[in-house]
C-alpha positions as CSV (number, residue, x, y, z in Angstrom):
1,X,-59.7,29.9,166.0
2,X,-58.5,31.9,169.0
3,X,-56.2,34.7,168.3
4,X,-53.1,33.5,170.2
5,X,-49.9,35.6,169.7
6,X,-46.3,35.5,170.6
7,X,-44.2,38.5,171.4
8,X,-40.4,38.9,171.3
9,X,-39.9,41.9,173.6
10,X,-36.4,42.9,172.6
11,X,-33.8,45.4,173.9
12,X,-33.5,47.2,170.5
13,X,-36.3,45.7,168.4
14,X,-39.5,43.8,169.1
15,X,-41.8,41.6,167.0
16,X,-45.2,40.0,167.3
17,X,-46.4,36.8,165.6
18,X,-49.5,34.8,165.3
19,X,-50.5,31.3,164.0
20,X,-52.1,31.2,160.5
21,X,-54.9,28.9,159.4
22,X,-52.4,26.2,158.5
23,X,-50.9,26.3,162.0
24,X,-47.7,28.1,160.9
25,X,-46.2,31.0,162.8
26,X,-46.3,34.2,160.9
27,X,-44.7,37.5,162.0
28,X,-47.2,40.3,161.8
29,X,-46.1,43.3,159.7
30,X,-45.2,46.3,161.8
31,X,-46.3,49.8,161.2
32,X,-42.6,50.7,161.3
33,X,-41.6,49.6,157.8
34,X,-38.5,51.8,157.9
35,X,-36.9,49.7,160.7
36,X,-36.8,46.5,158.6
37,X,-36.8,45.7,154.9
38,X,-39.5,43.2,155.7
39,X,-41.4,45.6,157.9
40,X,-41.8,43.0,160.6
41,X,-40.0,44.6,163.6
42,X,-40.7,47.6,165.8
43,X,-37.9,49.6,167.4
44,X,-38.1,49.3,171.2
45,X,-37.7,53.0,171.7
46,X,-40.2,55.6,173.0
47,X,-40.4,59.3,172.3
48,X,-42.4,61.0,175.0
49,X,-44.2,64.2,174.1
50,X,-46.2,65.7,176.9
51,X,-48.9,63.0,177.5
52,X,-48.2,61.2,174.2
53,X,-45.8,58.3,173.7
54,X,-44.5,57.4,170.3
55,X,-43.0,53.9,169.9
56,X,-40.8,52.9,167.0
57,X,-38.5,54.2,164.4
58,X,-39.2,57.9,164.9
59,X,-38.0,57.5,168.5
60,X,-35.1,55.3,167.5
61,X,-33.7,57.9,165.2
62,X,-33.5,60.4,168.2
63,X,-31.6,58.1,170.5
64,X,-28.7,60.1,171.8
65,X,-30.1,63.3,170.3
66,X,-33.1,63.9,172.5
67,X,-33.6,63.7,176.3
68,X,-37.2,62.7,175.6
69,X,-36.4,59.3,174.3
70,X,-36.2,56.1,176.3
71,X,-34.5,53.0,175.0
72,X,-32.7,49.8,176.1
73,X,-34.7,49.7,179.3
74,X,-35.1,45.9,179.0
75,X,-31.6,45.6,180.4
76,X,-32.9,47.1,183.7
77,X,-36.1,45.1,184.1
78,X,-36.6,44.0,187.7
79,X,-34.2,46.7,189.1
80,X,-34.8,50.0,190.8
81,X,-33.6,52.0,187.7
82,X,-35.7,55.1,186.9
83,X,-35.8,57.1,183.7
84,X,-36.6,60.8,184.2
85,X,-38.3,62.2,181.1
86,X,-39.9,65.7,181.0
87,X,-39.8,65.8,184.8
88,X,-41.6,62.5,185.2
89,X,-40.1,59.2,186.4
90,X,-40.7,56.0,184.5
91,X,-39.7,52.5,185.5
92,X,-38.4,49.9,183.0
93,X,-41.7,48.0,183.6
94,X,-43.8,51.0,182.7
95,X,-41.7,51.7,179.6
96,X,-41.9,48.0,178.5
97,X,-45.7,48.2,179.0
98,X,-45.8,51.1,176.5
99,X,-44.0,49.0,173.9
100,X,-46.2,46.0,174.6
101,X,-49.3,48.2,174.1
102,X,-47.9,49.1,170.7
103,X,-47.4,45.5,169.7
104,X,-50.8,44.6,171.0
105,X,-52.3,47.3,168.7
106,X,-50.3,45.9,165.7
107,X,-51.7,42.4,166.5
108,X,-55.3,43.5,167.0
109,X,-55.2,45.4,163.7
110,X,-54.2,42.2,162.0
111,X,-56.2,39.4,163.8
112,X,-58.8,41.2,165.9
113,X,-59.4,40.6,169.6
114,X,-56.6,38.7,171.3
115,X,-57.0,35.7,173.6
116,X,-53.6,34.7,175.0
117,X,-50.0,35.7,174.6
118,X,-46.6,34.1,175.1
119,X,-43.6,36.4,175.7
120,X,-40.0,35.4,175.2
121,X,-37.4,36.5,177.7
122,X,-33.6,36.0,178.1
123,X,-32.7,32.7,179.7
124,X,-30.7,34.5,182.4
125,X,-33.5,36.8,183.4
126,X,-33.7,37.0,187.2
127,X,-37.0,36.2,189.0
128,X,-37.5,40.0,189.5
129,X,-37.0,40.6,185.8
130,X,-39.5,37.9,184.9
131,X,-42.0,39.3,187.4
132,X,-41.5,42.8,186.0
133,X,-42.2,41.4,182.5
134,X,-45.5,39.9,183.7
135,X,-46.4,43.2,185.3
136,X,-45.7,45.1,182.1
137,X,-47.9,42.8,180.1
138,X,-50.7,43.2,182.7
139,X,-50.4,47.0,182.4
140,X,-50.6,46.6,178.6
141,X,-53.8,44.6,178.9
142,X,-52.3,41.3,177.8
143,X,-53.3,37.9,179.1
144,X,-50.0,36.1,179.4
145,X,-50.2,32.3,179.1
146,X,-46.5,31.8,179.6
147,X,-43.0,33.3,179.5
148,X,-40.6,31.3,177.3
149,X,-36.8,31.5,177.4
150,X,-35.5,32.9,174.1
151,X,-33.2,29.9,173.4
152,X,-36.1,27.5,173.9
153,X,-38.2,29.5,171.4
154,X,-35.2,29.4,169.0
155,X,-35.0,25.6,169.3
156,X,-38.7,25.3,168.7
157,X,-38.5,27.5,165.6
158,X,-35.5,25.6,164.3
159,X,-37.3,22.3,164.6
160,X,-40.5,23.7,163.0
161,X,-38.6,25.3,160.1
162,X,-36.7,22.1,159.3
163,X,-39.8,20.0,159.7
164,X,-38.2,17.4,161.9
165,X,-38.0,16.4,165.6
166,X,-34.9,17.2,167.4
167,X,-33.5,14.8,169.9
168,X,-30.4,15.2,172.1
169,X,-28.6,18.0,173.9
170,X,-28.0,21.3,172.2
171,X,-26.1,24.5,173.1
172,X,-27.9,27.6,172.0
173,X,-26.3,31.1,172.0
174,X,-28.5,34.1,172.1
175,X,-26.7,37.3,171.2
176,X,-29.3,40.0,171.3
177,X,-29.3,43.8,171.2
178,X,-28.6,44.1,174.9
179,X,-27.9,40.6,176.4
180,X,-25.8,37.6,175.6
181,X,-26.5,34.2,177.0
182,X,-26.2,30.5,176.4
183,X,-28.6,27.7,177.3
184,X,-27.9,23.9,177.3
185,X,-31.1,22.2,176.5
186,X,-32.3,18.6,176.2
187,X,-34.8,17.9,173.5
188,X,-36.8,14.6,173.2
189,X,-39.7,14.9,170.8
190,X,-41.9,17.8,172.0
191,X,-40.3,17.9,175.4
192,X,-37.7,20.6,176.0
193,X,-35.7,20.9,179.2
194,X,-33.3,23.7,180.0
195,X,-30.4,22.0,181.7
196,X,-28.3,25.1,182.4
197,X,-28.2,28.8,181.5
198,X,-25.6,31.5,181.9
199,X,-25.2,34.9,180.4
200,X,-24.1,38.5,180.6
201,X,-26.9,40.9,181.2
202,X,-25.0,44.0,179.9
203,X,-23.5,42.7,176.6
204,X,-25.2,42.9,173.2
205,X,-25.3,44.5,169.9
206,X,-25.8,48.0,171.4
207,X,-22.4,47.7,173.1
208,X,-20.6,47.0,169.8
């Protein structure tokens, strides 16, 4: 069985999942057990020490307290924003690649060598942001099979969790750590079509 994984690259927290032998999606336990009672998410924060980059809860705890921490850079994917840390410039793409490398390591420790990966993104991500996400994955050494809009992934999970096929039109709101969007999707069996998407790129839990 190929080691196919899915990654939710979030603004504040990220997670990686795989498919078990029964064909069920399973979130892989993170090394950052402090971040979540279940230990299945990793803080999307990076503490940069000289040539070392520490991803996770240690960095999250220093947000706002240290100039050597980068966080919430997903909000600027596909833009010209630059983060200057210890006299070195980092783009959101480069920082996202660091987080993806961490998630890749977590997955490899659990399932071994990886084959393909699917990454979820906000439905209202611009083409530039989508391209930047693909570039970040490439830098991290991941072979991306597809980018899936987060509302679509949510609909698929809901259908799987309830063990039934969904048919009809659905409105799905995605209120994340950094973005808020809505998608109107049409579902007919295994076919999912996004009819419309709209959102606010700079509105999420971090703003509350």
